XYZ file of C-alpha atoms in Angstrom:
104
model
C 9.220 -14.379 0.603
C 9.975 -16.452 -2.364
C 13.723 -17.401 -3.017
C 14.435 -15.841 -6.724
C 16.300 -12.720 -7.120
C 14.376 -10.758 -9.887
C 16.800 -8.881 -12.542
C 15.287 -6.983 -15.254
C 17.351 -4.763 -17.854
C 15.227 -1.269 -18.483
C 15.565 0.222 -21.832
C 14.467 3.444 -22.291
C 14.252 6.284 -24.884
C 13.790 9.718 -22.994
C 12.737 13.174 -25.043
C 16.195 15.007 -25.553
C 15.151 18.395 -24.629
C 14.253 16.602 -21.398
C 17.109 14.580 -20.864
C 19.000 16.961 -17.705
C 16.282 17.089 -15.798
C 15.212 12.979 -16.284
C 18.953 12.041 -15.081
C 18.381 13.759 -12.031
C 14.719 12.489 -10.715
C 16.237 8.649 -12.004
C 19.711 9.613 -9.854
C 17.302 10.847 -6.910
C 14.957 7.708 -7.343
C 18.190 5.138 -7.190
C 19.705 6.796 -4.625
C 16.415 6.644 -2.414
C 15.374 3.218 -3.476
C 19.076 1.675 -2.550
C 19.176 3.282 0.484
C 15.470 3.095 1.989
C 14.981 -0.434 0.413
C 16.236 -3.673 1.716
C 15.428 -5.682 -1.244
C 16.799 -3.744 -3.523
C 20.223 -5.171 -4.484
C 21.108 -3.038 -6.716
C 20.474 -0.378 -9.724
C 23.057 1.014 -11.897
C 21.785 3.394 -14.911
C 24.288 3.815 -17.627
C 23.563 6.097 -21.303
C 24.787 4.623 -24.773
C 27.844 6.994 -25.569
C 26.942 9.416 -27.809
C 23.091 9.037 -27.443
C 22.495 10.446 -23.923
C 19.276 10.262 -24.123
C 18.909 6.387 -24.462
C 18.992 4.703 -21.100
C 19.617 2.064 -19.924
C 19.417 0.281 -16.473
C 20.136 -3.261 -14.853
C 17.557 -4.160 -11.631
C 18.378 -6.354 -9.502
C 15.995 -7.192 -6.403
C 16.464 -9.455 -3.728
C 12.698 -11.202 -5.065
C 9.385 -10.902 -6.364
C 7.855 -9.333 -3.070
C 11.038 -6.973 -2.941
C 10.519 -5.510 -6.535
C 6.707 -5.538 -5.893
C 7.244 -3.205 -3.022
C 9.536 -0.839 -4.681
C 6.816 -0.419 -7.559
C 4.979 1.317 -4.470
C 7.225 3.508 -2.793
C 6.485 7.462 -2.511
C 9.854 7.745 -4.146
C 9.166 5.164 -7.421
C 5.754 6.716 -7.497
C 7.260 10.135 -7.748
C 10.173 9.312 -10.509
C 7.073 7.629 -12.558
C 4.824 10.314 -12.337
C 7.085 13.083 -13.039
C 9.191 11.383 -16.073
C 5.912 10.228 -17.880
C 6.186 12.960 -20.432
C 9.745 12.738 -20.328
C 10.275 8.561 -21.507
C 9.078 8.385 -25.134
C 10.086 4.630 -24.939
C 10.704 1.804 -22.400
C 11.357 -1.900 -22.651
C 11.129 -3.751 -19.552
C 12.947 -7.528 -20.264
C 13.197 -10.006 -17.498
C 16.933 -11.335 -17.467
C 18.596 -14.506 -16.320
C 21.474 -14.110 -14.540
C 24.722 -15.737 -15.408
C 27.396 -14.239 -13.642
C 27.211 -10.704 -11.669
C 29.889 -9.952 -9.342
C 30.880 -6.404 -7.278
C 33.466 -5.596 -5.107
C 32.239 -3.980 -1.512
């Protein structure tokens, strides 16, 4: 297990007519992957005000192994399959931390 937490940013750009039924497979796909995952820190999935449909979500993983294992979950594998025709873009950037804090 290497040492690094991995945080990405997601950007995304999802159809509008789409947009209710996106926000709840990505709310069902956090909620599993936080709960069922122990290397996944955290993911928090926020939408530009006034543009709903542009996403945008901070990933934080515990390390490389971690985020490799969440890319094959049943639960990431279902989110990805059934929001292809929803996400019209997505930018995946790795981040450096500087400072991220949360209260329990």
């Amino acid at each position: 297990m290497s040492e690094k937490p991995i945080v990405r940013m997601a950007e995304l750009e999802i159809d509008p007519d789409t947009i209710e039924t996106y926000r709840a497979l990505l709310i069902e796909e956090i909620e599993a992957s936080v709960a069922l995952e122990d290397g996944v820190l955290s993911l928090n999935a926020v939408s530009i005000k006034d543009h709903p449909n542009i996403i945008r979500i901070l990933e934080v993983y515990a390390d490389r192994d971690a985020y490799e294992a969440h890319l094959q979950t049943p639960h990431f594998l279902k989110y990805k399959k059934e929001t292809s025709d929803m996400v019209t873009s997505l930018t995946l950037i790795d981040v450096d931390p500087i400072a991220m804090r949360s209260k329990p």
